[in-house]
Amino acid sequence: MITDGLLMLGVLLGLSGVLIVLERTTGWKFFRFVPGMVLMYLLCATLNSLGVFGQDDATREPIAQVKDVLLPAMIFLFLFGCDLRKIIRLGPKLLLTYFVAAASLFLAMILVFLVFQAALHEESWKALGALLGSWTGGSANMVAIQDILQAPESIFGYALITDTIMYSLWLMIMFASVAASPRFNRWTKADTSHLDSHMGVLEEEKRPVTVVSLAITIFGSILVSTVVTWIGGLLPEWGDVVTGTTWTILIVSVLGLIVAVTPLGKTAGTQEVATLMLFVVIGQIASGSDFSALTQAPLYLLIGLLVLAIHAVIMVVYAKLTKTELFSLAVASTANIGGIASAPVVASAFNRQLVPVGILYALIGSFAGTFIGLAAAQVMSAL
């Protein structure tokens, strides 16, 4: 058993490094179905279930403190690419489609929660709020909500498993929808002219990662995280949702958006460093999970399936009423449910020239996902 906190942190860092290297260099098809981040969760939860990690405060406290610093820093860095000026240029039709997709997921989660509420754990609203944060933003939003609401690790495990399986299923459906695009567009009588102005407009210069960029990215983000965490702790709290952590996440999110429109927003290595931080945060959460408690996982999978089904119905009705083409629907949906990693890929499957739309959609979610998930959690808690 590992009872030294620094040694346990070293194990989590080592596992993160190995998984990232394997995922990025081997090309194994295995990682298409089980992403490295999910494998990190499964491995750390397995080690904890087997009793490898000590449970005392002396063992856990160093890792918890590291996570408290890395989480705001990670969110801050992820938002460096979220330039609001480029997002506004998408135009009203594309922006409306994205927000309808997010709103449909919000509504579906509330409705399904009402149906299954009696069969769920009393704190399930926290896990489902985190799941919605992932499905309207991404993994970073999911762990941010987990940190704010402090959902039990076992229940958070249900949400993560549901997220992984349903996301994989949804991505396959989105790719399959490409072939049906002409028929769907004829059925909705869609006009695709509003997409023409977005053809290949996001050509970004690829800057090399240097010591200077890493210093700005790593040390700068940690400085911002520590200062903002201190400020967040001084602000007033209301209930379970608006806490010092909520204030911290809100402030770093706004700061990230501000930096994104400055020259600092183009600093090389921000997304890569943020990804490294995400692995460590996931490992810390997973190290408190116990697989012996995963008895309700099938129920959460059913909830996830129903949420996506309701979302799909709402999006199709919206497309018919507004004469929206399938491209916008599929990419908006994928940007919510899959995030920055998959929205550009689905966009390229329809038309490579429209990849920028997928990127900008996903960047909206990287900011909004945390707050959408928290809002849904507040509603479910009240219900």
Coordinates of C-alpha atoms in Angstrom, one line a residue:
M1 CA 0.0 0.0 0.0
I2 CA 1.2 3.5 -0.9
T3 CA 0.9 5.8 2.2
D4 CA 3.3 8.5 1.1
G5 CA 1.4 11.4 -0.6
L6 CA 4.3 12.4 -2.8
L7 CA 4.9 8.8 -4.0
M8 CA 1.2 8.5 -4.8
L9 CA 1.5 11.8 -6.8
G10 CA 4.5 10.4 -8.6
V11 CA 2.5 7.2 -9.6
L12 CA -0.3 9.4 -11.0
L13 CA 2.2 11.5 -13.0
G14 CA 3.9 8.3 -14.2
L15 CA 0.7 6.7 -15.4
S16 CA -0.3 10.0 -17.1
G17 CA 3.0 10.1 -19.0
V18 CA 2.8 6.5 -20.1
L19 CA -0.8 6.8 -21.4
I20 CA -0.2 10.0 -23.2
V21 CA 2.9 8.7 -24.9
L22 CA 1.1 5.4 -25.9
E23 CA -2.0 7.3 -27.2
R24 CA -0.1 9.8 -29.2
T25 CA 2.7 7.6 -30.7
T26 CA 1.5 4.0 -31.2
G27 CA -1.6 4.5 -33.4
W28 CA -3.3 1.6 -31.6
K29 CA -7.0 1.3 -32.6
F30 CA -7.7 0.5 -28.9
F31 CA -7.5 4.2 -28.1
R32 CA -10.2 5.1 -30.6
F33 CA -12.7 3.2 -28.3
V34 CA -11.1 3.9 -24.9
P35 CA -9.4 7.3 -24.9
G36 CA -6.3 7.8 -22.7
M37 CA -8.1 10.0 -20.3
V38 CA -10.8 7.3 -19.7
L39 CA -8.1 4.6 -19.4
M40 CA -6.4 6.9 -16.8
Y41 CA -9.6 6.9 -14.8
L42 CA -10.1 3.1 -15.0
L43 CA -6.5 2.3 -14.0
C44 CA -6.4 4.7 -11.0
A45 CA -9.9 3.5 -9.9
T46 CA -8.7 -0.1 -10.2
L47 CA -5.6 0.6 -8.1
N48 CA -7.7 2.2 -5.4
S49 CA -10.2 -0.7 -5.5
L50 CA -7.3 -3.1 -4.9
G51 CA -6.1 -1.1 -1.9
V52 CA -2.9 0.2 -3.5
F53 CA -3.5 3.8 -2.4
G54 CA -3.8 4.7 1.3
Q55 CA -7.0 6.3 2.5
D56 CA -5.6 8.6 5.3
D57 CA -5.4 12.3 5.0
A58 CA -1.6 12.5 5.0
T59 CA -1.6 10.4 1.8
R60 CA -4.5 12.2 0.0
E61 CA -3.8 15.8 1.0
P62 CA -0.8 16.6 -1.2
I63 CA -2.6 15.3 -4.3
A64 CA -5.7 17.2 -3.5
Q65 CA -3.7 20.4 -3.1
V66 CA -2.0 19.8 -6.5
K67 CA -5.4 19.3 -8.1
D68 CA -6.8 22.5 -6.5
V69 CA -4.0 24.4 -8.3
L70 CA -4.1 22.5 -11.6
L71 CA -7.9 22.6 -12.3
P72 CA -8.3 26.5 -12.6
A73 CA -4.9 26.6 -14.4
M74 CA -6.2 24.0 -16.9
I75 CA -9.5 25.8 -17.6
F76 CA -7.6 29.1 -18.0
L77 CA -5.3 27.6 -20.7
F78 CA -8.1 25.7 -22.5
L79 CA -9.8 29.0 -23.1
F80 CA -6.8 30.7 -24.8
G81 CA -8.1 29.7 -28.2
C82 CA -11.7 31.0 -27.5
D83 CA -11.6 34.2 -29.5
L84 CA -15.1 35.8 -29.1
R85 CA -14.6 37.9 -32.2
K86 CA -14.3 34.8 -34.4
I87 CA -17.3 33.2 -32.7
I88 CA -19.5 36.2 -33.3
R89 CA -18.6 36.1 -37.0
L90 CA -20.4 32.7 -37.3
G91 CA -23.6 34.6 -37.7
P92 CA -27.1 34.2 -36.1
K93 CA -28.1 31.0 -37.9
L94 CA -25.1 29.0 -36.9
L95 CA -25.0 30.4 -33.4
L96 CA -28.7 29.6 -32.9
T97 CA -28.2 26.0 -34.0
Y98 CA -25.4 25.6 -31.5
F99 CA -27.5 27.0 -28.6
V100 CA -30.6 24.9 -29.6
A101 CA -28.3 21.8 -29.4
A102 CA -27.1 22.8 -25.9
A103 CA -30.6 23.8 -24.7
S104 CA -32.0 20.5 -25.9
L105 CA -29.5 18.5 -23.9
F106 CA -30.2 20.6 -20.9
L107 CA -34.0 20.0 -21.2
A108 CA -33.5 16.3 -21.9
M109 CA -31.3 15.8 -18.8
I110 CA -33.9 17.5 -16.6
L111 CA -36.8 15.4 -18.0
V112 CA -35.0 12.1 -17.7
F113 CA -33.8 12.9 -14.2
L114 CA -37.5 13.5 -13.2
V115 CA -38.4 10.1 -14.6
F116 CA -35.6 8.1 -12.8
Q117 CA -35.2 10.3 -9.7
A118 CA -36.7 7.7 -7.3
A119 CA -34.3 5.0 -8.4
L120 CA -31.2 7.2 -8.2
H121 CA -28.8 8.0 -5.4
E122 CA -29.7 11.2 -3.5
E123 CA -26.6 12.9 -4.9
S124 CA -27.1 11.7 -8.4
W125 CA -27.9 15.3 -9.5
K126 CA -24.3 16.2 -9.0
A127 CA -23.0 13.4 -11.3
L128 CA -25.7 14.2 -14.0
G129 CA -24.8 17.9 -13.8
A130 CA -21.1 16.9 -14.4
L131 CA -22.2 14.7 -17.3
L132 CA -24.2 17.5 -18.9
G133 CA -21.1 19.7 -18.4
S134 CA -19.2 17.3 -20.6
W135 CA -22.0 17.0 -23.1
T136 CA -22.2 20.8 -23.5
G137 CA -18.5 21.5 -23.2
G138 CA -15.9 18.8 -22.6
S139 CA -13.9 16.8 -20.1
A140 CA -12.4 19.9 -18.5
N141 CA -15.9 21.2 -17.8
M142 CA -16.9 17.8 -16.4
V143 CA -14.1 17.7 -13.8
A144 CA -14.7 21.4 -13.0
I145 CA -18.3 20.6 -12.0
Q146 CA -17.2 17.6 -10.1
D147 CA -14.8 19.8 -8.1
I148 CA -17.4 22.4 -7.4
L149 CA -20.2 20.0 -6.4
Q150 CA -18.1 17.3 -4.9
A151 CA -20.1 14.4 -6.2
P152 CA -19.1 11.0 -4.6
E153 CA -16.4 9.4 -6.6
S154 CA -18.3 6.3 -7.3
I155 CA -21.3 8.2 -8.8
F156 CA -18.9 10.4 -10.8
G157 CA -17.6 7.1 -12.2
Y158 CA -21.1 6.3 -13.5
A159 CA -21.1 9.6 -15.3
L160 CA -17.7 9.1 -16.8
I161 CA -18.5 5.6 -18.1
T162 CA -21.8 6.9 -19.5
D163 CA -20.0 9.8 -21.2
T164 CA -17.4 7.5 -22.8
I165 CA -19.8 4.9 -24.1
M166 CA -22.6 7.2 -25.3
Y167 CA -20.0 9.6 -26.9
S168 CA -18.5 6.7 -28.9
L169 CA -22.0 5.7 -30.0
W170 CA -23.0 9.2 -30.9
L171 CA -19.8 9.8 -32.9
M172 CA -20.5 6.8 -35.1
I173 CA -24.0 8.0 -35.7
M174 CA -22.7 11.5 -36.7
F175 CA -20.3 10.0 -39.2
A176 CA -23.0 7.8 -40.6
S177 CA -25.3 10.8 -41.1
V178 CA -22.9 12.3 -43.7
A179 CA -24.3 9.9 -46.4
A180 CA -27.9 11.0 -45.6
S181 CA -27.1 14.7 -45.8
P182 CA -28.5 15.4 -49.3
R183 CA -31.8 13.6 -48.6
F184 CA -32.1 15.3 -45.2
N185 CA -31.4 18.8 -46.7
R186 CA -34.1 18.2 -49.3
W187 CA -36.6 17.2 -46.7
T188 CA -35.9 20.3 -44.6
K189 CA -35.6 22.5 -47.8
A190 CA -32.3 23.8 -46.3
D191 CA -30.4 26.8 -47.7
T192 CA -26.7 26.3 -47.3
S193 CA -25.6 29.7 -48.6
H194 CA -24.9 31.0 -45.1
L195 CA -22.0 28.5 -44.8
D196 CA -20.1 29.9 -47.8
S197 CA -18.6 32.8 -45.9
H198 CA -17.0 30.4 -43.4
M199 CA -15.1 28.2 -45.8
G200 CA -11.6 27.8 -44.5
V201 CA -11.5 31.1 -42.6
L202 CA -9.6 29.8 -39.6
E203 CA -6.0 29.4 -40.9
E204 CA -3.9 29.7 -37.7
E205 CA -0.1 30.0 -37.7
K206 CA 1.4 27.0 -36.0
R207 CA 4.0 28.4 -33.5
P208 CA 6.8 26.2 -32.1
V209 CA 6.8 25.4 -28.4
T210 CA 9.8 27.1 -26.7
V211 CA 11.2 27.6 -23.2
V212 CA 9.6 31.1 -23.2
S213 CA 6.2 29.8 -24.3
L214 CA 6.3 27.0 -21.7
A215 CA 7.3 29.5 -19.0
I216 CA 4.4 31.7 -19.8
T217 CA 2.0 28.8 -20.1
I218 CA 3.0 26.7 -17.0
F219 CA 4.2 29.3 -14.5
G220 CA 1.8 32.0 -15.7
S221 CA -1.3 29.7 -15.4
I222 CA -0.3 28.5 -12.0
L223 CA 0.2 32.0 -10.8
V224 CA -3.2 33.0 -12.1
S225 CA -4.7 29.9 -10.5
T226 CA -3.3 30.5 -7.0
V227 CA -4.2 34.2 -7.0
V228 CA -7.8 33.6 -8.3
T229 CA -8.3 30.7 -5.8
W230 CA -7.4 33.1 -3.0
I231 CA -9.8 35.7 -4.3
G232 CA -12.6 33.1 -4.8
G233 CA -12.2 32.1 -1.2
L234 CA -13.0 35.7 0.0
L235 CA -16.2 36.0 -2.0
P236 CA -19.7 35.1 -0.5
E237 CA -21.2 31.6 -0.9
W238 CA -24.8 30.6 -1.6
G239 CA -25.9 27.0 -1.1
D240 CA -24.2 24.0 -2.7
V241 CA -23.5 25.5 -6.1
V242 CA -22.1 29.0 -5.6
T243 CA -19.0 28.3 -3.5
G244 CA -15.4 29.6 -3.4
T245 CA -14.6 27.0 -6.1
T246 CA -17.4 28.3 -8.3
W247 CA -16.1 31.9 -8.1
T248 CA -12.6 30.6 -8.9
I249 CA -13.8 28.8 -12.0
L250 CA -15.9 31.8 -13.1
I251 CA -13.1 34.2 -12.7
V252 CA -10.5 32.1 -14.5
S253 CA -13.0 31.5 -17.3
V254 CA -13.5 35.2 -17.8
L255 CA -9.8 35.8 -17.7
G256 CA -9.2 33.1 -20.3
L257 CA -11.6 34.8 -22.6
I258 CA -9.9 38.1 -22.1
V259 CA -6.4 36.7 -22.8
A260 CA -7.7 34.9 -25.9
V261 CA -8.2 38.3 -27.7
T262 CA -4.6 39.4 -26.8
P263 CA -1.3 38.3 -28.3
L264 CA -0.8 36.0 -25.2
G265 CA -3.8 34.0 -26.5
K266 CA -1.5 32.7 -29.3
T267 CA 1.2 31.4 -27.0
A268 CA 2.3 28.0 -28.2
G269 CA 1.8 24.9 -26.0
T270 CA -1.3 26.1 -24.1
Q271 CA -3.6 23.2 -25.2
E272 CA -0.8 20.6 -24.7
V273 CA 0.0 21.7 -21.2
A274 CA -3.7 21.9 -20.3
T275 CA -4.2 18.3 -21.6
L276 CA -1.3 17.2 -19.3
M277 CA -3.1 18.9 -16.3
L278 CA -6.4 17.2 -17.2
F279 CA -4.8 13.8 -16.9
V280 CA -3.5 14.5 -13.4
V281 CA -6.9 15.9 -12.3
I282 CA -8.7 12.9 -13.7
G283 CA -6.2 10.6 -11.9
Q284 CA -6.8 12.4 -8.6
I285 CA -10.5 12.0 -8.9
A286 CA -10.3 8.4 -9.9
S287 CA -7.9 7.6 -7.0
G288 CA -10.9 8.0 -4.7
S289 CA -13.2 5.7 -6.7
D290 CA -14.1 2.1 -5.8
F291 CA -15.4 -0.2 -8.5
S292 CA -17.3 -2.3 -6.0
A293 CA -19.8 0.6 -5.9
L294 CA -20.5 0.5 -9.7
T295 CA -23.8 -1.4 -9.3
Q296 CA -26.0 1.4 -10.8
A297 CA -23.9 1.9 -14.0
P298 CA -26.5 0.3 -16.3
L299 CA -29.1 2.7 -15.1
Y300 CA -26.9 5.7 -15.9
L301 CA -26.2 4.3 -19.3
L302 CA -30.0 4.1 -19.9
I303 CA -30.3 7.7 -18.8
G304 CA -27.6 8.8 -21.2
L305 CA -29.2 7.0 -24.1
L306 CA -32.6 8.6 -23.4
V307 CA -31.0 12.1 -23.1
L308 CA -29.4 11.7 -26.5
A309 CA -32.6 10.4 -28.0
I310 CA -34.6 13.4 -26.8
H311 CA -31.8 15.7 -28.0
A312 CA -32.0 14.1 -31.5
V313 CA -35.7 14.5 -31.8
I314 CA -35.6 18.2 -30.8
M315 CA -32.8 18.9 -33.3
V316 CA -34.7 17.3 -36.1
V317 CA -37.8 19.2 -35.4
Y318 CA -35.8 22.4 -35.2
A319 CA -34.2 21.7 -38.5
K320 CA -37.5 21.1 -40.2
L321 CA -39.0 24.4 -38.7
T322 CA -36.0 26.5 -39.6
K323 CA -34.9 24.8 -42.8
T324 CA -31.5 24.0 -41.3
E325 CA -29.0 21.7 -43.2
L326 CA -27.7 18.5 -41.6
F327 CA -24.1 19.8 -41.4
S328 CA -25.0 22.4 -38.8
L329 CA -27.0 20.0 -36.8
A330 CA -24.4 17.3 -36.7
V331 CA -21.5 19.5 -36.0
A332 CA -23.4 21.5 -33.3
S333 CA -24.4 18.3 -31.7
T334 CA -20.9 16.8 -31.8
A335 CA -19.4 20.0 -30.5
N336 CA -21.6 19.7 -27.4
I337 CA -21.3 16.0 -26.8
G338 CA -17.7 15.4 -28.1
G339 CA -16.0 18.8 -27.7
I340 CA -12.9 20.1 -29.4
A341 CA -11.5 16.7 -30.2
S342 CA -14.3 15.5 -32.4
A343 CA -16.3 18.5 -33.7
P344 CA -13.7 19.4 -36.4
V345 CA -13.4 15.8 -37.4
V346 CA -17.1 15.5 -38.0
A347 CA -17.1 18.9 -39.8
S348 CA -14.3 17.7 -42.1
A349 CA -16.4 14.5 -43.0
F350 CA -19.1 16.8 -44.4
N351 CA -16.7 19.4 -46.0
R352 CA -13.1 20.1 -45.1
Q353 CA -13.5 23.7 -45.9
L354 CA -15.9 24.0 -43.0
V355 CA -13.7 22.7 -40.3
P356 CA -13.4 26.2 -38.7
V357 CA -17.2 26.0 -37.9
G358 CA -16.6 22.8 -35.8
I359 CA -13.6 24.4 -34.0
L360 CA -15.6 27.6 -33.1
Y361 CA -18.6 25.6 -32.0
A362 CA -16.5 23.5 -29.6
L363 CA -14.8 26.7 -28.2
I364 CA -18.2 28.1 -27.2
G365 CA -18.8 24.9 -25.2
S366 CA -15.4 25.0 -23.6
F367 CA -16.5 28.2 -21.9
A368 CA -20.3 27.6 -21.4
G369 CA -20.3 23.9 -20.5
T370 CA -19.4 24.4 -16.9
F371 CA -22.1 26.9 -16.3
I372 CA -24.8 25.0 -18.2
G373 CA -24.0 21.9 -16.2
L374 CA -24.1 23.8 -12.9
A375 CA -27.4 25.4 -13.8
A376 CA -28.9 21.9 -14.6
A377 CA -27.5 20.6 -11.3
Q378 CA -29.2 23.5 -9.4
V379 CA -32.5 22.7 -11.1
M380 CA -32.2 18.9 -10.4
S381 CA -31.3 19.6 -6.8
A382 CA -34.4 21.8 -6.4
L383 CA -36.6 19.1 -7.9

